[in-house]
mmCIF file of C-alpha atoms in Angstrom:
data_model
loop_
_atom_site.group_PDB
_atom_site.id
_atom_site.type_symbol
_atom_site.label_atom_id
_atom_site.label_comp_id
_atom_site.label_asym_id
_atom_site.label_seq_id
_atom_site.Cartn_x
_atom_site.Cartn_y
_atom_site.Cartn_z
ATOM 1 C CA UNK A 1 -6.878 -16.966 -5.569
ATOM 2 C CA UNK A 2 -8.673 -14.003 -5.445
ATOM 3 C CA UNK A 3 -11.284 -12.802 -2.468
ATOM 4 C CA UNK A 4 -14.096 -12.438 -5.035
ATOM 5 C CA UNK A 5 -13.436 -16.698 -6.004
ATOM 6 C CA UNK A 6 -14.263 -16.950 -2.046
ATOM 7 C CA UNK A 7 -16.954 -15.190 -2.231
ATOM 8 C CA UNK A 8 -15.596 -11.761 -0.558
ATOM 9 C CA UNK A 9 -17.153 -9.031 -2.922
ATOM 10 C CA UNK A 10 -14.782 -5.751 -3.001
ATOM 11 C CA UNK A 11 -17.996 -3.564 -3.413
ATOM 12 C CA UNK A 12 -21.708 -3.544 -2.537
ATOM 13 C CA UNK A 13 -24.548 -1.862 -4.145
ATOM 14 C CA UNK A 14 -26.694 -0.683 -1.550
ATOM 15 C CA UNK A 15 -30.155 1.641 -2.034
ATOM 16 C CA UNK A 16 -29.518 5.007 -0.915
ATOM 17 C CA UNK A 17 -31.367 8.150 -0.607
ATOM 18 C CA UNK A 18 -28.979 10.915 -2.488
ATOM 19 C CA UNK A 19 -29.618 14.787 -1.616
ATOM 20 C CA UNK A 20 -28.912 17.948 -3.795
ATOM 21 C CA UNK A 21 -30.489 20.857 -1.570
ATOM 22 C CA UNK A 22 -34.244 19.908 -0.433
ATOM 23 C CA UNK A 23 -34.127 17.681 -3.877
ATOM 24 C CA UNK A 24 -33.708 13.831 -3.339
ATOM 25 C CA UNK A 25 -33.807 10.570 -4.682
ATOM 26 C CA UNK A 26 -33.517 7.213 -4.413
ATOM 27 C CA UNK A 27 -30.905 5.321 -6.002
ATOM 28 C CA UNK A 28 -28.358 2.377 -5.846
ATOM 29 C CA UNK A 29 -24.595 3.403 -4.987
ATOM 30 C CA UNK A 30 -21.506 1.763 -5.088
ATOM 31 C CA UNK A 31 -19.686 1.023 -1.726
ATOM 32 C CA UNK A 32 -16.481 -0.257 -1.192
ATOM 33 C CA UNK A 33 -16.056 -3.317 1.156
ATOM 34 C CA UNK A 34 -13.474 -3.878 3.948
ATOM 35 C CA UNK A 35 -12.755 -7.162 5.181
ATOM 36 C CA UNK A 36 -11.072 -8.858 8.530
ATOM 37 C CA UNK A 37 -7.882 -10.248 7.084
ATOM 38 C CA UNK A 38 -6.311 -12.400 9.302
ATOM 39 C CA UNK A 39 -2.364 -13.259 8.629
ATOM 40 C CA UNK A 40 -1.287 -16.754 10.190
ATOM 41 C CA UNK A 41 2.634 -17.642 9.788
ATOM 42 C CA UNK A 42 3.248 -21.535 9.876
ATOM 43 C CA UNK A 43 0.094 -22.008 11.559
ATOM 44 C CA UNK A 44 0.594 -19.128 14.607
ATOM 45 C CA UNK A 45 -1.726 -16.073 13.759
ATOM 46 C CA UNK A 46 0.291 -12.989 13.845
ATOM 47 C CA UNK A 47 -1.888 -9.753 13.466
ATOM 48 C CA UNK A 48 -5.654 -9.097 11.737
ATOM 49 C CA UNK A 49 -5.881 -6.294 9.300
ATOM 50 C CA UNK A 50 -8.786 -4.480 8.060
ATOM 51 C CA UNK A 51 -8.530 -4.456 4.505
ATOM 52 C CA UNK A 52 -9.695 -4.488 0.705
ATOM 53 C CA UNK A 53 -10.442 -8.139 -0.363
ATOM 54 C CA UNK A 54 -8.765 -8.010 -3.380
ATOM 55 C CA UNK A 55 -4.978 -9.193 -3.809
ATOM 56 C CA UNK A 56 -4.539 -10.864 -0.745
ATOM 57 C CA UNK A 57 -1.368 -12.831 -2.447
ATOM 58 C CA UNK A 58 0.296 -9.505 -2.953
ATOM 59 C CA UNK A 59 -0.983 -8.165 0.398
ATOM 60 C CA UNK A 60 0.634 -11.074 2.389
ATOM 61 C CA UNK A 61 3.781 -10.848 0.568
ATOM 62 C CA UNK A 62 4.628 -7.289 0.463
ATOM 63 C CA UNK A 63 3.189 -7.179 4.215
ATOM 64 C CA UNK A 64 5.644 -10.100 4.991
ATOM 65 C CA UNK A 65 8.593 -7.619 3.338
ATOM 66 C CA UNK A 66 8.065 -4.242 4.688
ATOM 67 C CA UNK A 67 7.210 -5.827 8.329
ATOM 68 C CA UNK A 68 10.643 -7.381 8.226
ATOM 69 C CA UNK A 69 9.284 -10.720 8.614
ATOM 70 C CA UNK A 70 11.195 -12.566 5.720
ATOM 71 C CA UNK A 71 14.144 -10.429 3.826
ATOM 72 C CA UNK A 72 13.065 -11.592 0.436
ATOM 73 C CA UNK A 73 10.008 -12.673 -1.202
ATOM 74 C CA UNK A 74 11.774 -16.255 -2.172
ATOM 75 C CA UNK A 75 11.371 -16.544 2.080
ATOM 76 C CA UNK A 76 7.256 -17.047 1.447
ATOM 77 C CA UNK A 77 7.673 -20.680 0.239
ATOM 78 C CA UNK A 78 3.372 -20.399 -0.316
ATOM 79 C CA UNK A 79 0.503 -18.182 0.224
ATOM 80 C CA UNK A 80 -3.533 -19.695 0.600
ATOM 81 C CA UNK A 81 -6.385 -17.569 1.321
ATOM 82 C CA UNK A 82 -9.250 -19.182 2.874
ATOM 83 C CA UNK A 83 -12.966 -17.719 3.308
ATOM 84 C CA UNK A 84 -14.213 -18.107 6.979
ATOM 85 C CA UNK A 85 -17.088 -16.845 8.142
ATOM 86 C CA UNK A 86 -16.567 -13.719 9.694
ATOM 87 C CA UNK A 87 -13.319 -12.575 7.796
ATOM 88 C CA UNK A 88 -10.733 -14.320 5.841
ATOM 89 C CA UNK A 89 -7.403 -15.799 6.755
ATOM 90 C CA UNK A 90 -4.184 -15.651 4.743
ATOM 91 C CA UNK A 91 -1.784 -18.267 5.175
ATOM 92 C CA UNK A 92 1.447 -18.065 4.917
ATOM 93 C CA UNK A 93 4.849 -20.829 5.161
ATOM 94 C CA UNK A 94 7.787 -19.513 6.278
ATOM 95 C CA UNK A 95 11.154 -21.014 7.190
ATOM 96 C CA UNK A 96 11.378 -21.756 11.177
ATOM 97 C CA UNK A 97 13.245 -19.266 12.375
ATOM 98 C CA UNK A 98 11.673 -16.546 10.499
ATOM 99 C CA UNK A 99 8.301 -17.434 12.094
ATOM 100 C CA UNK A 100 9.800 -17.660 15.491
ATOM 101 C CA UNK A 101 11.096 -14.111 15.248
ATOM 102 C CA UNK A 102 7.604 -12.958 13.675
ATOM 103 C CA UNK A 103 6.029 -14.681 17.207
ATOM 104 C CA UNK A 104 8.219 -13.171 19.246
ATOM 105 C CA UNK A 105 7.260 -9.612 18.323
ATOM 106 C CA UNK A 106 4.071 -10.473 16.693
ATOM 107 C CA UNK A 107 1.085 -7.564 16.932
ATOM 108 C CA UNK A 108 -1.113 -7.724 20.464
ATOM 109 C CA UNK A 109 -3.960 -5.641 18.562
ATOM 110 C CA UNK A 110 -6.158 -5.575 15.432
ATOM 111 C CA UNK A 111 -5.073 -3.245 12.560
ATOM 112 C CA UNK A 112 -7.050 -0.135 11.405
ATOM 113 C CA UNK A 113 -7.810 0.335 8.392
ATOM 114 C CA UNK A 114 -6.144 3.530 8.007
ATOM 115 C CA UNK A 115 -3.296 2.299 10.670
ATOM 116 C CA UNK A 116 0.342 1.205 9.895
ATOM 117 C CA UNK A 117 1.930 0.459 12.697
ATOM 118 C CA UNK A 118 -1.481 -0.767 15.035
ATOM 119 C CA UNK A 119 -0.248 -3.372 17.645
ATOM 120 C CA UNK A 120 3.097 -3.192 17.893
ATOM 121 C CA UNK A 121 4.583 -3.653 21.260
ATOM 122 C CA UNK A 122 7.221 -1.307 21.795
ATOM 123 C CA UNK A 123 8.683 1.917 20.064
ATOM 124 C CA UNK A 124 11.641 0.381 18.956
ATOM 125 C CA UNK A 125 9.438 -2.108 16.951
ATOM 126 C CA UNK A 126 7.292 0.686 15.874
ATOM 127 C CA UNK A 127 10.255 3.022 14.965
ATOM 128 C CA UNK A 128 12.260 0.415 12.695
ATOM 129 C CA UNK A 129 15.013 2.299 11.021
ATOM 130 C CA UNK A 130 15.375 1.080 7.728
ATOM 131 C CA UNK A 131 19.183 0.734 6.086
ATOM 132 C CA UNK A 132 19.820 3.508 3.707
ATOM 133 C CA UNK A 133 18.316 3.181 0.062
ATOM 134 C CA UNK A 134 20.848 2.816 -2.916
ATOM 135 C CA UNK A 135 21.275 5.476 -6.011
ATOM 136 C CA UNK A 136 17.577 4.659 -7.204
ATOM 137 C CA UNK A 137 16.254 6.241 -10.676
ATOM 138 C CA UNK A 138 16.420 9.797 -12.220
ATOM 139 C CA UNK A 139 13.052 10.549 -12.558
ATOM 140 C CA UNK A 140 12.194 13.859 -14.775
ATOM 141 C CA UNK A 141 9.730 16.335 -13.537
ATOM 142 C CA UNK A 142 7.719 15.632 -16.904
ATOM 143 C CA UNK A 143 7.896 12.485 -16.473
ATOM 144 C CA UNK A 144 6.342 12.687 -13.046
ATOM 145 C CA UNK A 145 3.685 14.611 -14.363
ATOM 146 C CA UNK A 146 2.222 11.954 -16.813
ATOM 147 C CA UNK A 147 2.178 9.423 -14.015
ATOM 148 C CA UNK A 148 -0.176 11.583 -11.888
ATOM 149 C CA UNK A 149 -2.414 12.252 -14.829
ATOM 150 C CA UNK A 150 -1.857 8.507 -15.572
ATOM 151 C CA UNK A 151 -2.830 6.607 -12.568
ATOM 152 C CA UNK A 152 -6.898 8.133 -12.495
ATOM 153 C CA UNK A 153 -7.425 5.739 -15.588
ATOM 154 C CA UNK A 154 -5.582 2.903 -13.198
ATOM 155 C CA UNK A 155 -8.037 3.419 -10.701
ATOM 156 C CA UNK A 156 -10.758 1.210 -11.051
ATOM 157 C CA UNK A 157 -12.378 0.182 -7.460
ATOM 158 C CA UNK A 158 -12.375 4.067 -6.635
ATOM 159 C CA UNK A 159 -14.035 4.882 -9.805
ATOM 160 C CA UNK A 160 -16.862 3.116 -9.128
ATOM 161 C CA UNK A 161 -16.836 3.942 -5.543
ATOM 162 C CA UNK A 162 -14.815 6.970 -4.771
ATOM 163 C CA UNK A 163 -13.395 5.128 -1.424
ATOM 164 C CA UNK A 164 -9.805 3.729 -1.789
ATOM 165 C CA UNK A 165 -6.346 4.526 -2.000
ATOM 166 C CA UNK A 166 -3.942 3.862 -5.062
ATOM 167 C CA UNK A 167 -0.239 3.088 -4.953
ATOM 168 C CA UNK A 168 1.509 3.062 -8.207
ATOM 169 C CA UNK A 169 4.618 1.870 -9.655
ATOM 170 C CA UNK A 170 6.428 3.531 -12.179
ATOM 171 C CA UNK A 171 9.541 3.262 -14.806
ATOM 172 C CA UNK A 172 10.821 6.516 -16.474
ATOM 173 C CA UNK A 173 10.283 6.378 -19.794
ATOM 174 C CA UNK A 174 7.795 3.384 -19.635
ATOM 175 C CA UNK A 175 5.175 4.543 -17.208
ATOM 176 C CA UNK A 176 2.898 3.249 -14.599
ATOM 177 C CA UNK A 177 3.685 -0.778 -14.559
ATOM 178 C CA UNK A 178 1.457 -1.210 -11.743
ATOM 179 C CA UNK A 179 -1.432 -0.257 -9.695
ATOM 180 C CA UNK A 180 -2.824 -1.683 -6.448
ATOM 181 C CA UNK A 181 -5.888 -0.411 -4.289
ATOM 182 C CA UNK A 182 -7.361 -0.876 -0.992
ATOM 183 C CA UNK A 183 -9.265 1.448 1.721
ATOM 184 C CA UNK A 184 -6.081 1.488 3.284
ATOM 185 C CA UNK A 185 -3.031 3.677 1.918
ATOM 186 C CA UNK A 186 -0.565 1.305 4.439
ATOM 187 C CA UNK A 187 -2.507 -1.703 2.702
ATOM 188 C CA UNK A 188 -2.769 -0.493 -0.664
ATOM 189 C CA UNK A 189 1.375 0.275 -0.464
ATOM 190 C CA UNK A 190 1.766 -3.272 0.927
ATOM 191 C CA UNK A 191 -0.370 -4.791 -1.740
ATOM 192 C CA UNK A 192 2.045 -3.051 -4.508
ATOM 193 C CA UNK A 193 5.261 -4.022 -3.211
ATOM 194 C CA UNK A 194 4.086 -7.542 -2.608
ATOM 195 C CA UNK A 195 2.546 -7.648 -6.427
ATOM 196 C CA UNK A 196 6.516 -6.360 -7.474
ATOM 197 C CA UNK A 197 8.303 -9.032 -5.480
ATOM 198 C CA UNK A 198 6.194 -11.727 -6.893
ATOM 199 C CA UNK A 199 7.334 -11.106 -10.414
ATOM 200 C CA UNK A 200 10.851 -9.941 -9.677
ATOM 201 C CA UNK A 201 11.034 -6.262 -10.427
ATOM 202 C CA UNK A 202 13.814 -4.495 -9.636
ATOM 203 C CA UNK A 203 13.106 -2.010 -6.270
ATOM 204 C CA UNK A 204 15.675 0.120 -7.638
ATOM 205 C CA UNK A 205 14.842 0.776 -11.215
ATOM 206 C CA UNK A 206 10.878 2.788 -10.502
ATOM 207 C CA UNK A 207 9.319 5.255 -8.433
ATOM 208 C CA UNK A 208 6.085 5.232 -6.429
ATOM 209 C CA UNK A 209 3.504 7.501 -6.229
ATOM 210 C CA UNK A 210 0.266 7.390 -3.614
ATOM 211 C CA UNK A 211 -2.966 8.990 -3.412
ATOM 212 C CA UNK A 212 -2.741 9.640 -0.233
ATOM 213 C CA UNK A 213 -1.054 11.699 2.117
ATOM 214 C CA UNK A 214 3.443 10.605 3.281
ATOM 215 C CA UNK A 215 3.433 9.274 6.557
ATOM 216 C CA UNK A 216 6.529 7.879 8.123
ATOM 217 C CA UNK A 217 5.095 4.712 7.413
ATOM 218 C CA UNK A 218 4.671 5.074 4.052
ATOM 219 C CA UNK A 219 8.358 5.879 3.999
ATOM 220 C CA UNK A 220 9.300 2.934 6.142
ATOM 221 C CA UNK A 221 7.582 0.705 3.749
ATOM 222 C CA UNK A 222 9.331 1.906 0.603
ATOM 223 C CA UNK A 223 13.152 2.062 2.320
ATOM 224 C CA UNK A 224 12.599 -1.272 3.674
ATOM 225 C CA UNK A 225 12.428 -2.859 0.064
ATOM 226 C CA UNK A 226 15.016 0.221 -1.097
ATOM 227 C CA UNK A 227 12.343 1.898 -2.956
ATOM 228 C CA UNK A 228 14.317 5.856 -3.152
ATOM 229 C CA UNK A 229 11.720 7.392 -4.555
ATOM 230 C CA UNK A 230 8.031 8.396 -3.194
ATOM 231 C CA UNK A 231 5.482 11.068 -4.785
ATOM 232 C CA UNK A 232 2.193 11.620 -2.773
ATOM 233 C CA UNK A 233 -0.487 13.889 -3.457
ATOM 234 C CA UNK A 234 -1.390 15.178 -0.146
ATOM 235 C CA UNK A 235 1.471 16.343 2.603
ATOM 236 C CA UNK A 236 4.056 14.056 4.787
ATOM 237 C CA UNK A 237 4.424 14.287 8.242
ATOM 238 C CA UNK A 238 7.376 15.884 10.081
ATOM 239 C CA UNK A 239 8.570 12.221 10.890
ATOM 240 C CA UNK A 240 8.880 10.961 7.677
ATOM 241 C CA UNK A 241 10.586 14.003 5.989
ATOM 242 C CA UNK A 242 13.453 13.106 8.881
ATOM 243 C CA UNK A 243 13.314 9.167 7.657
ATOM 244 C CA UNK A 244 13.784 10.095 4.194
ATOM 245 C CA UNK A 245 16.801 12.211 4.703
ATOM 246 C CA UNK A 246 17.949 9.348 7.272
ATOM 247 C CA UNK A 247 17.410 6.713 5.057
ATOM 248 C CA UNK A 248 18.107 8.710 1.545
ATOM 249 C CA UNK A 249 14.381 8.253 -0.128
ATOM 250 C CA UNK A 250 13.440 11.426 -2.427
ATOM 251 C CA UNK A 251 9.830 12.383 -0.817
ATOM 252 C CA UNK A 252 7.147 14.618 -2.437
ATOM 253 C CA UNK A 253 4.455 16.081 -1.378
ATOM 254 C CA UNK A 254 1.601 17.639 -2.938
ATOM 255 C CA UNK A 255 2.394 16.154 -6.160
ATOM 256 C CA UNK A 256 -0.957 17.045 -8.267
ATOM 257 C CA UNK A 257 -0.895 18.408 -11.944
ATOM 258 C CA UNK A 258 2.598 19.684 -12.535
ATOM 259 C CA UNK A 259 2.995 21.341 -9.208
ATOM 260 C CA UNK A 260 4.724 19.437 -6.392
ATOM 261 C CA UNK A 261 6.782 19.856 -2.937
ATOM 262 C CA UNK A 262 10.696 18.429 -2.563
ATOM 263 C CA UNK A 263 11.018 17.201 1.281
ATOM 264 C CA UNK A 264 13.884 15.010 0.887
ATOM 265 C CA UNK A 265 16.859 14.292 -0.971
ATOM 266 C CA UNK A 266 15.996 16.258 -4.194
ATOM 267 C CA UNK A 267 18.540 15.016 -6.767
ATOM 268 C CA UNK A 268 16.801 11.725 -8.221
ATOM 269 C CA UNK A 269 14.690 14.470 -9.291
ATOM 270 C CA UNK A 270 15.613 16.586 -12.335
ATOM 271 C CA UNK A 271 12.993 19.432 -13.447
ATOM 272 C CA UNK A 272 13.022 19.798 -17.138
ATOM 273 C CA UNK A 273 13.684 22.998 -18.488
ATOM 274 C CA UNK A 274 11.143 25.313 -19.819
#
C-alpha cells in the first residue's frame, strides 16, 4: 500500500510569489512533502524517520537490511503501513529474537531527514563495519556514462519539484532496473535496496549510482547487502573512502557526464578505450 492510498500526498502545490530581479509573480509551485515515518518491530517502536511518503514497503525492508536488523529480506514475514494523524507508522513482523536484538540497541532519537545514523547509542553501533563485499560486476566506463544520462528521465518526484534524491540500480549491458526517491539520500538508498530484496535481485550482479554526495553511510548501506559498486555525483567523505577500501566497494565520486573520480578499489571499473 502506498502513502498516497492513505492519504499522504508526496507533493503539494502551494501559491507562491516567484522573483526574477524587481519582476514577480504569482504562481502555484510544486513542493515536495516529508512525512514522520514511524518503524514499529513486533509491536515495540524502534526509531521515527523523516521521510518521502512514497514506498514505505521498500523503505521498511531495505531499512530493516542495511540496519542489520534481519540478515535477509525472507526475515520480514509482513509489512502494513497505517495513516495516523500526525505521521504514519510502518509495521513490521519479525522473528523473536531479531526484534529483541533491534530493542536492545534500538534508536533514543528521531531521524533527520538528511541523517543516517541519527539516534544511535554508541560509536560502535554507529561505526558498524560491514564484512567485505564479494567480486561484484565489471562495469565499463561507457557504460557508466549512459546510466548518469539515464537516471534524469527516472526522476520523476524531482522533476516536478526539484527537491529529492535518486538512487539507482543498474545492470551492465541492461541499464537502470530501478529507481527510488525520497528527500533523503540515506532514505532514498534504503528505499532501493529494500525495492531489490523484495523481488530477489541479485546484490552482486548491478551497480548503484546516487545523486547525492558518498558518505560513509552511503557506503555502509551498500556493503551491508554486498553491493561493490557505488557512483555518486557529488564527493565522499574521508570516512567512507577508508570503508570502501576496508570493505572492498569501488566508490566514485563526481560521476557527472563522462568525467568521474576513482576513491576505492578501481578494478570493477574498466575505462574503454578511445
Amino acid at each position: 500500500m502506498h502513502a498516497q492510498e492513505l492519504g499522504w500526498p508526496s507533493y503539494r502545490i502551494s501559491p507562491v510569489e516567484r522573483w526574477q530581479g524587481s519582476i514577480h509573480d504569482r504562481q502555484e509551485d510544486c513542493i515536495a512533502e516529508e512525512a514522520p515515518i514511524a518503524l514499529i518491530y513486533n509491536g515495540e517502536p524502534y526509531a521515527v524517520m523523516l521521510a518521502t511518503p512514497l514506498d514505505l514497503e521498500d523503505f521498511a525492508l531495505g531499512f530493516s537490511l542495511t540496519e542489520g536488523i534481519v540478515a535477509s529480506g525472507t526475515e520480514v514475514e509482513s509489512i502494513r503501513v497505517y495513516q495516523r494523524a500526525d505521521g504514519i507508522e510502518v509495521r513490521m513482523r519479525i522473528p523473536a529474537a531479531r526484534c529483541q536484538a533491534a530493542t536492545d540497541k534500538g534508536r533514543n532519537l528521531a531521524g533527520r531527514t538528511g541523517c543516517g545514523l541519527c539516534g544511535a547509542r554508541t560509536i560502535q553501533q554507529a561505526m558498524r563495519r560491514p564484512a567485505p563485499v564479494g567480486q561484484g560486476v565489471q562495469v565499463s566506463s561507457s557504460e557508466l556514462v549512459r546510466v548518469l544520462v539515464e537516471l534524469s528521465n527516472h526522476q520523476k518526484l524531482n522533476r516536478i519539484t526539484g527537491a529529492v534524491h535518486a538512487a539507482a540500480w543498474a545492470v551492465p549491458g541492461q541499464g537502470i532496473q530501478n529507481v527510488r526517491e525520497d528527500v533523503g539520500r540515506h532514505n532514498a538508498l534504503d528505499k532501493l535496496i529494500g525495492a531489490l530484496a523484495r523481488r530477489g535481485a541479485d546484490f552482486g550482479e548491478g551497480f548503484v549510482v546516487v545523486t547525492s554526495r558518498a558518505s560513509y553511510e552511503m557506503v555502509q548501506k551498500c556493503a551491508s547487502v554486498g553491493i561493490g559498486f557505488l557512483a555518486a555525483i557529488s564527493a565522499p567523505t574521508g570516512l567512507a573512502v577508508r570503508l570502501a577500501e576496508d570493505a572492498g566497494v569501488t566508490l566514485i565520486g563526481f560521476a557527472r557526464g563522462d568525467n568521474h573520480v576513482v576513491y576505492a578499489n578501481p578494478q570493477r571499473l574498466r575505462h574503454d578505450e578511445t
